[in-house]
CSV table of C-alpha atoms in Angstrom, one decimal:
chain,number,residue,atom,x,y,z
A,1,MET,CA,0.0,0.0,0.0
A,2,LEU,CA,1.2,3.5,-0.8
A,3,LYS,CA,2.5,5.2,2.3
A,4,ILE,CA,1.2,8.7,2.0
A,5,GLY,CA,0.2,11.4,4.4
A,6,SER,CA,1.0,14.9,5.7
A,7,HIS,CA,2.5,16.9,8.5
A,8,VAL,CA,0.0,16.8,11.4
A,9,SER,CA,0.0,18.6,14.8
A,10,PHE,CA,1.3,16.8,17.9
A,11,SER,CA,-0.5,18.6,20.8
A,12,ASP,CA,-3.3,18.0,23.2
A,13,LYS,CA,-3.4,14.2,23.4
A,14,GLY,CA,-0.2,13.9,21.4
A,15,LEU,CA,0.1,10.8,19.2
A,16,LEU,CA,-3.6,10.0,19.6
A,17,THR,CA,-4.7,13.4,18.3
A,18,ALA,CA,-2.1,13.3,15.5
A,19,THR,CA,-3.4,9.9,14.4
A,20,ALA,CA,-7.0,11.1,14.4
A,21,GLU,CA,-6.0,14.1,12.3
A,22,ALA,CA,-4.1,11.9,9.8
A,23,ASN,CA,-7.1,9.6,9.5
A,24,SER,CA,-9.3,12.6,8.6
A,25,TYR,CA,-7.2,13.1,5.5
A,26,GLY,CA,-7.2,9.5,4.5
A,27,SER,CA,-3.5,9.1,5.4
A,28,SER,CA,-1.5,5.9,5.6
A,29,SER,CA,1.5,7.7,7.1
A,30,PHE,CA,2.2,11.1,8.7
A,31,MET,CA,4.9,13.3,10.1
A,32,ILE,CA,5.0,15.1,13.4
A,33,TYR,CA,7.1,17.4,15.5
A,34,THR,CA,7.4,16.3,19.2
A,35,GLY,CA,6.7,19.9,20.2
A,36,ALA,CA,6.7,23.4,18.7
A,37,PRO,CA,9.2,23.6,15.8
A,38,GLN,CA,10.3,27.1,16.7
A,39,ASN,CA,11.3,26.6,20.3
A,40,THR,CA,12.7,24.1,22.8
A,41,ARG,CA,9.7,23.8,25.1
A,42,ARG,CA,8.6,20.2,25.3
A,43,LYS,CA,6.0,18.3,27.2
A,44,PRO,CA,7.0,15.0,29.0
A,45,MET,CA,6.6,12.0,26.7
A,46,GLU,CA,4.5,10.4,29.4
A,47,SER,CA,1.8,12.9,28.7
A,48,MET,CA,1.7,12.3,24.9
A,49,PHE,CA,-0.8,9.3,24.9
A,50,LEU,CA,1.8,7.2,23.1
A,51,GLU,CA,0.2,3.8,23.7
A,52,GLU,CA,-3.2,5.0,22.8
A,53,GLY,CA,-1.8,6.6,19.7
A,54,LYS,CA,0.0,3.5,18.7
A,55,ALA,CA,-3.2,1.5,19.2
A,56,ALA,CA,-5.1,3.9,17.0
A,57,MET,CA,-2.4,3.7,14.3
A,58,LYS,CA,-2.6,-0.1,14.3
A,59,GLU,CA,-6.4,0.1,14.0
A,60,SER,CA,-6.0,2.5,11.0
A,61,GLY,CA,-3.3,0.4,9.3
A,62,ILE,CA,-0.7,3.1,9.7
A,63,GLU,CA,2.7,1.4,10.2
A,64,GLU,CA,5.4,4.0,9.6
A,65,ILE,CA,5.5,7.6,10.6
A,66,VAL,CA,8.2,10.3,10.6
A,67,VAL,CA,9.4,12.9,13.1
A,68,HIS,CA,10.8,16.3,12.0
A,69,ALA,CA,13.4,18.0,14.0
A,70,PRO,CA,12.7,21.7,15.0
A,71,TYR,CA,13.8,24.5,12.7
A,72,ILE,CA,15.9,26.1,15.5
A,73,VAL,CA,18.6,23.4,15.3
A,74,ASN,CA,21.6,24.6,13.4
A,75,LEU,CA,24.6,22.3,13.5
A,76,GLY,CA,26.4,24.6,11.0
A,77,SER,CA,26.7,27.5,13.3
A,78,TYR,CA,30.2,28.8,14.3
A,79,LYS,CA,28.6,30.3,17.5
A,80,VAL,CA,29.4,28.0,20.4
A,81,ASN,CA,26.2,28.5,22.3
A,82,THR,CA,24.1,27.9,19.1
A,83,TYR,CA,26.0,24.9,18.2
A,84,GLU,CA,26.0,23.3,21.6
A,85,LEU,CA,22.3,23.9,22.0
A,86,ALA,CA,21.7,22.2,18.6
A,87,VAL,CA,23.7,19.2,19.6
A,88,SER,CA,22.1,18.7,23.0
A,89,PHE,CA,18.6,19.5,21.9
A,90,LEU,CA,18.8,17.2,18.8
A,91,GLN,CA,20.0,14.4,21.0
A,92,GLU,CA,16.9,14.8,23.2
A,93,GLU,CA,14.7,14.9,20.1
A,94,ILE,CA,16.2,11.6,19.0
A,95,ARG,CA,15.4,10.1,22.4
A,96,ARG,CA,11.8,11.3,22.1
A,97,THR,CA,11.6,9.9,18.6
A,98,HIS,CA,12.9,6.6,19.9
A,99,ALA,CA,10.2,6.7,22.7
A,100,ILE,CA,7.5,7.1,20.1
A,101,GLY,CA,8.9,4.1,18.1
A,102,VAL,CA,9.8,6.1,15.0
A,103,LYS,CA,13.0,5.3,13.1
A,104,ASN,CA,13.6,8.5,11.1
A,105,ILE,CA,13.9,12.1,12.3
A,106,VAL,CA,14.2,14.6,9.4
A,107,LEU,CA,16.7,17.4,9.9
A,108,HIS,CA,17.6,20.5,7.9
A,109,PRO,CA,21.4,20.1,7.8
A,110,GLY,CA,22.2,23.6,8.9
A,111,ALA,CA,23.5,27.0,7.7
A,112,TYR,CA,27.1,28.3,7.7
A,113,THR,CA,25.9,32.0,8.2
A,114,ASP,CA,29.1,34.2,8.2
A,115,LYS,CA,31.5,31.4,7.2
A,116,ASP,CA,31.6,29.5,3.9
A,117,PRO,CA,30.3,26.2,2.5
A,118,ALA,CA,33.5,24.2,3.3
A,119,TYR,CA,33.2,25.3,7.0
A,120,GLY,CA,29.5,24.4,6.9
A,121,ILE,CA,30.2,20.9,5.7
A,122,ASP,CA,32.9,20.3,8.4
A,123,ARG,CA,30.8,21.8,11.2
A,124,ILE,CA,27.7,19.9,10.4
A,125,ALA,CA,29.6,16.6,10.1
A,126,GLU,CA,31.2,17.4,13.5
A,127,GLY,CA,27.8,18.0,15.0
A,128,LEU,CA,26.3,14.9,13.6
A,129,ASN,CA,29.2,12.8,15.0
A,130,GLU,CA,28.5,14.3,18.5
A,131,VAL,CA,24.8,13.8,18.2
A,132,LEU,CA,24.9,10.3,16.9
A,133,GLY,CA,27.7,9.3,19.2
A,134,GLY,CA,25.7,10.5,22.2
A,135,THR,CA,22.6,8.5,21.2
A,136,GLU,CA,24.0,5.1,20.5
A,137,GLU,CA,21.3,3.5,22.7
A,138,THR,CA,18.8,4.2,20.0
A,139,GLU,CA,18.5,3.0,16.4
A,140,VAL,CA,16.9,6.3,15.2
A,141,LYS,CA,18.4,7.6,11.9
A,142,ILE,CA,18.8,11.3,11.1
A,143,ALA,CA,17.3,11.9,7.7
A,144,LEU,CA,19.2,14.9,6.2
A,145,GLU,CA,16.8,16.9,4.1
A,146,THR,CA,17.6,18.1,0.6
A,147,MET,CA,17.4,21.9,0.7
A,148,ALA,CA,16.5,24.6,-1.8
A,149,GLY,CA,19.7,26.7,-1.4
A,150,LYS,CA,18.1,29.7,0.3
A,151,GLY,CA,20.6,31.9,2.0
A,152,THR,CA,23.6,30.0,3.5
A,153,GLU,CA,21.7,26.7,4.1
A,154,MET,CA,23.6,23.5,3.4
A,155,GLY,CA,22.3,20.4,1.6
A,156,ARG,CA,21.4,22.3,-1.6
A,157,SER,CA,23.1,19.8,-3.8
A,158,PHE,CA,23.6,16.1,-3.7
A,159,GLU,CA,27.3,16.7,-3.7
A,160,GLU,CA,27.1,18.7,-0.5
A,161,ILE,CA,25.1,16.0,1.3
A,162,ALA,CA,27.5,13.3,0.1
A,163,SER,CA,30.4,15.4,1.5
A,164,ILE,CA,28.7,15.6,4.9
A,165,ILE,CA,28.0,11.9,4.9
A,166,ASP,CA,31.6,11.1,4.1
A,167,LYS,CA,32.8,12.9,7.2
A,168,VAL,CA,30.5,11.3,9.6
A,169,LYS,CA,31.8,8.3,11.6
A,170,TYR,CA,28.3,7.0,12.4
A,171,ASN,CA,27.0,7.4,8.9
A,172,ASP,CA,25.2,4.1,9.0
A,173,ARG,CA,22.6,6.1,11.0
A,174,LEU,CA,22.2,8.8,8.3
A,175,SER,CA,19.4,8.6,5.8
A,176,ILE,CA,18.0,11.2,3.4
A,177,CYS,CA,14.7,13.1,3.1
A,178,LEU,CA,14.1,14.1,-0.5
A,179,ASP,CA,11.9,17.2,-0.9
A,180,THR,CA,10.4,17.8,-4.3
A,181,CYS,CA,10.0,21.6,-3.9
A,182,HIS,CA,13.6,21.9,-2.5
A,183,ILE,CA,15.4,20.0,-5.2
A,184,HIS,CA,13.3,21.7,-7.9
A,185,ASP,CA,14.3,25.1,-6.5
A,186,ALA,CA,17.9,23.9,-6.2
A,187,GLY,CA,17.9,23.3,-10.0
A,188,TYR,CA,17.1,19.5,-10.3
A,189,ASP,CA,14.7,19.0,-13.2
A,190,ILE,CA,12.2,16.5,-11.8
A,191,VAL,CA,9.6,17.6,-14.3
A,192,ASN,CA,11.4,16.6,-17.5
A,193,ASP,CA,14.2,14.3,-16.2
A,194,LEU,CA,13.1,12.5,-13.0
A,195,ASP,CA,15.0,9.4,-14.0
A,196,GLY,CA,18.2,11.4,-14.5
A,197,VAL,CA,17.8,13.2,-11.2
A,198,LEU,CA,17.3,9.9,-9.4
A,199,GLU,CA,20.3,8.3,-11.2
A,200,LYS,CA,22.5,11.2,-10.1
A,201,PHE,CA,21.2,10.9,-6.5
A,202,ASP,CA,22.0,7.2,-6.6
A,203,SER,CA,25.5,7.7,-7.9
A,204,LEU,CA,26.4,10.3,-5.4
A,205,ILE,CA,24.5,9.3,-2.3
A,206,GLY,CA,22.7,6.0,-3.0
A,207,LEU,CA,19.0,5.4,-3.2
A,208,ASP,CA,19.4,2.9,-0.4
A,209,ARG,CA,19.8,5.9,2.0
A,210,LEU,CA,16.5,7.5,0.9
A,211,SER,CA,14.0,7.0,3.7
A,212,VAL,CA,11.4,9.8,3.4
A,213,VAL,CA,10.0,11.9,0.5
A,214,HIS,CA,8.4,15.3,1.0
A,215,ILE,CA,6.0,16.1,-1.8
A,216,ASN,CA,5.4,19.8,-2.4
A,217,ASP,CA,4.8,21.9,-5.4
A,218,SER,CA,6.8,25.2,-5.8
A,219,LYS,CA,5.8,28.8,-6.3
A,220,ASN,CA,9.0,29.4,-8.2
A,221,PRO,CA,10.7,28.3,-11.4
A,222,ILE,CA,13.5,25.7,-11.4
A,223,GLY,CA,16.7,26.9,-9.8
A,224,ALA,CA,15.1,29.8,-7.9
A,225,ALA,CA,16.6,28.8,-4.5
A,226,LYS,CA,13.5,30.1,-2.8
A,227,ASP,CA,11.7,27.3,-0.9
A,228,ARG,CA,8.1,28.4,-1.1
A,229,HIS,CA,5.6,25.5,-1.1
A,230,THR,CA,2.2,25.5,-2.8
A,231,PRO,CA,-0.6,22.9,-3.1
A,232,LEU,CA,-0.1,20.2,-5.7
A,233,GLY,CA,-0.8,21.3,-9.2
A,234,THR,CA,-0.7,25.0,-8.3
A,235,GLY,CA,3.0,25.6,-8.9
A,236,TRP,CA,5.8,25.2,-11.3
A,237,ILE,CA,6.3,21.4,-10.8
A,238,GLY,CA,2.7,20.4,-11.4
A,239,PHE,CA,0.6,17.5,-10.4
A,240,GLU,CA,1.7,15.1,-13.1
A,241,ALA,CA,5.4,15.4,-12.1
A,242,ILE,CA,4.6,15.0,-8.4
A,243,ARG,CA,2.5,11.9,-9.2
A,244,ASN,CA,5.4,10.5,-11.2
A,245,VAL,CA,7.6,10.9,-8.1
A,246,VAL,CA,5.1,9.1,-5.8
A,247,HIS,CA,4.6,6.2,-8.2
A,248,HIS,CA,8.2,5.8,-9.4
A,249,GLU,CA,9.3,2.2,-9.1
A,250,LYS,CA,12.6,3.2,-7.4
A,251,LEU,CA,10.9,5.1,-4.6
A,252,GLN,CA,8.3,2.6,-3.5
A,253,GLY,CA,8.1,1.6,0.2
A,254,ARG,CA,9.0,5.1,1.6
A,255,PRO,CA,6.6,7.4,3.3
A,256,PHE,CA,5.5,10.3,1.1
A,257,ILE,CA,4.7,13.4,3.2
A,258,LEU,CA,2.7,16.5,2.2
A,259,GLU,CA,3.8,19.8,3.5
A,260,THR,CA,1.6,21.9,1.3
A,261,PRO,CA,0.3,25.2,2.8
A,262,TRP,CA,-3.2,25.7,4.1
A,263,ILE,CA,-5.2,28.0,1.9
A,264,GLY,CA,-8.3,30.3,2.2
A,265,LYS,CA,-9.2,34.0,2.3
A,266,ASP,CA,-9.3,34.3,6.1
A,267,PRO,CA,-6.2,33.1,7.9
A,268,LYS,CA,-8.5,32.0,10.8
A,269,THR,CA,-10.4,29.6,8.6
A,270,GLN,CA,-7.7,28.4,6.2
A,271,ARG,CA,-7.7,24.6,5.5
A,272,PRO,CA,-5.2,22.2,4.1
A,273,MET,CA,-5.8,20.4,0.8
A,274,TYR,CA,-4.3,17.2,2.1
A,275,GLU,CA,-7.4,15.0,1.7
A,276,ILE,CA,-7.9,15.8,-2.0
A,277,GLU,CA,-4.2,15.7,-2.7
A,278,ILE,CA,-3.9,12.3,-1.1
A,279,ALA,CA,-6.9,11.0,-3.0
A,280,LEU,CA,-5.6,12.3,-6.3
A,281,LEU,CA,-2.2,10.7,-5.8
A,282,ARG,CA,-3.7,7.4,-4.6
A,283,GLY,CA,-6.3,7.4,-7.5
A,284,ASP,CA,-9.3,6.9,-5.3
A,285,VAL,CA,-11.1,10.3,-5.6
A,286,GLU,CA,-14.5,8.7,-6.5
A,287,ALA,CA,-14.3,6.3,-3.5
A,288,ARG,CA,-13.3,9.1,-1.1
A,289,PHE,CA,-15.5,12.0,-2.3
A,290,GLY,CA,-18.3,10.4,-4.4
A,291,GLN,CA,-19.7,10.8,-7.9
A,292,GLY,CA,-21.2,14.2,-7.1
A,293,PHE,CA,-17.7,15.6,-6.5
A,294,ILE,CA,-16.6,14.4,-9.9
A,295,GLU,CA,-19.6,16.0,-11.6
A,296,GLN,CA,-18.9,19.3,-9.9
A,297,VAL,CA,-15.2,19.2,-11.0
A,298,GLU,CA,-16.5,18.6,-14.6
A,299,GLU,CA,-18.8,21.6,-14.1
A,300,LEU,CA,-15.8,23.7,-13.2
A,301,GLY,CA,-13.9,22.4,-16.1
A,302,SER,CA,-16.6,23.4,-18.5
A,303,PHE,CA,-16.8,26.9,-17.0
A,304,PHE,CA,-13.0,27.5,-17.2
A,305,THR,CA,-12.9,26.2,-20.8
A,306,LYS,CA,-15.6,28.7,-21.7
A,307,GLU,CA,-13.5,31.4,-20.1
A,308,GLY,CA,-10.5,30.3,-22.3
A,309,ILE,CA,-8.5,29.1,-19.3
A,310,ASP,CA,-6.0,26.2,-19.7
A,311,SER,CA,-5.3,24.9,-16.2
A,312,ARG,CA,-1.5,24.4,-16.5
A,313,GLN,CA,-0.9,27.6,-18.6
A,314,PHE,CA,-2.9,29.7,-16.2
A,315,VAL,CA,-0.9,28.6,-13.2
A,316,LEU,CA,2.5,29.2,-14.9
A,317,ASP,CA,1.4,32.6,-16.5
A,318,THR,CA,0.1,33.8,-13.1
A,319,TRP,CA,3.4,33.0,-11.3
A,320,THR,CA,5.4,34.5,-14.2
A,321,LEU,CA,3.3,37.7,-14.0
A,322,LEU,CA,3.8,37.9,-10.2
A,323,LYS,CA,7.5,37.3,-10.5
A,324,ASN,CA,8.4,39.6,-13.4
A,325,ASP,CA,5.9,42.5,-13.2
A,326,ALA,CA,6.2,44.5,-10.0
A,327,LYS,CA,3.4,46.9,-10.9
A,328,ALA,CA,1.0,44.0,-11.8
A,329,LYS,CA,1.9,42.2,-8.6
A,330,LYS,CA,1.2,45.3,-6.5
A,331,ALA,CA,-2.1,45.9,-8.3
A,332,ASP,CA,-3.2,42.3,-8.0
A,333,PRO,CA,-1.1,40.0,-5.8
A,334,ARG,CA,-3.5,37.1,-5.8
A,335,GLU,CA,-2.0,33.7,-6.5
A,336,PRO,CA,-3.4,31.2,-9.0
A,337,MET,CA,-5.7,29.4,-6.5
A,338,GLU,CA,-7.2,32.6,-5.2
A,339,ARG,CA,-7.9,33.9,-8.7
A,340,LEU,CA,-9.6,30.8,-9.7
A,341,TYR,CA,-11.6,30.7,-6.5
A,342,ASP,CA,-12.8,34.3,-7.0
A,343,MET,CA,-13.9,33.4,-10.6
A,344,VAL,CA,-16.0,30.5,-9.3
A,345,VAL,CA,-17.6,32.7,-6.6
A,346,ALA,CA,-18.3,35.6,-9.0
A,347,ALA,CA,-20.0,33.1,-11.4
A,348,GLU,CA,-22.1,31.8,-8.5
A,349,LEU,CA,-20.9,28.2,-9.2
A,350,LEU,CA,-21.1,25.6,-6.4
A,351,PRO,CA,-23.2,27.8,-4.1
A,352,ASP,CA,-23.7,25.1,-1.6
A,353,CYS,CA,-20.0,24.4,-1.2
A,354,SER,CA,-17.8,25.9,1.6
A,355,GLU,CA,-14.6,27.7,0.7
A,356,GLU,CA,-12.7,24.5,1.5
A,357,GLN,CA,-14.9,22.4,-0.7
A,358,VAL,CA,-14.6,24.8,-3.6
A,359,ASN,CA,-10.8,24.8,-3.3
A,360,GLN,CA,-10.7,21.0,-3.2
A,361,ARG,CA,-12.6,20.9,-6.5
A,362,ILE,CA,-10.3,23.4,-8.0
A,363,ILE,CA,-7.3,21.3,-7.0
A,364,ALA,CA,-8.9,18.3,-8.6
A,365,TRP,CA,-9.5,20.2,-11.8
A,366,LEU,CA,-5.9,21.6,-11.9
A,367,SER,CA,-4.5,18.1,-11.5
A,368,GLY,CA,-5.8,17.0,-14.9
A,369,ALA,CA,-6.1,13.5,-13.5
A,370,SER,CA,-8.9,11.0,-14.3
A,371,LEU,CA,-11.1,11.1,-11.3
A,372,SER,CA,-13.4,8.0,-11.9
A,373,SER,CA,-12.3,4.7,-10.5
């Protein structure tokens, strides 16, 4: 079975709440933080309903989940306090990951800030040796995430990641998290040459190290080094390319995790598109949403066709306009999804649907996928 899910919250009743949220999206895997990703405050694991959560996972058929390390960890820092905090806090996160029963914790490798890439590679490798050497009682692996190349962050190329791995004594406990948005923004052409990208990854790092795949579309063209996620089918990568990643024969068996942003007019009522994204990738939209959903997507398609809108071209043209024309962006900063949503509302289509439901149907139309089973 395809292991696919999304990032979910890990609060209130901990793993039990997280599993319930994942189930609401139709997930067969999911990713959590063991606390807020922006700070070091953590609740005791004893209060995280671990046994109840594991029982709920078993009942739902969810076998493998992933933990993500907090963003504040920077093993590449030359500042002693920052570096030492990163080492000690990451060790504690590994122990918490072990307590949950998870085998991979995803980590942004780190940033070299005021130094240079060579320093960053050496410093991160030094930190990984300390972290892994101090957690030998666990079997948890650190999954180094491929990065987009924003600022001074490391891991923006397969070569950089390979160099870090080569310098780590305990590299049998290093794995890789491949992020589609990040490698696209870093310049890897997964749209037109996925096989070539995977072959390069295999030759430099080894596909046997790949343990997790983050599946996100990108708001920016290839090589932009920006790292700005967008729902599947609404960005420069497109749904078809993401689907090719998820179903590629060389990537099967890994958990595929959505980190696409929540969308909506009001930040207080924004909702994720995880449920429809998962159904589209799994190919069970009709079973999940029903025939009426498909008929409404077809209605949207007829409307947009009459308006002269080609789904893929509209998305790319809108992003190009927002990127290249400052005056146009200032006059109308709406992104592709919001523009399409406004058209649907103005035409008084789908009047009985909530904002979330309209957006789900737009995502389905943008995918271009066959929706009937």
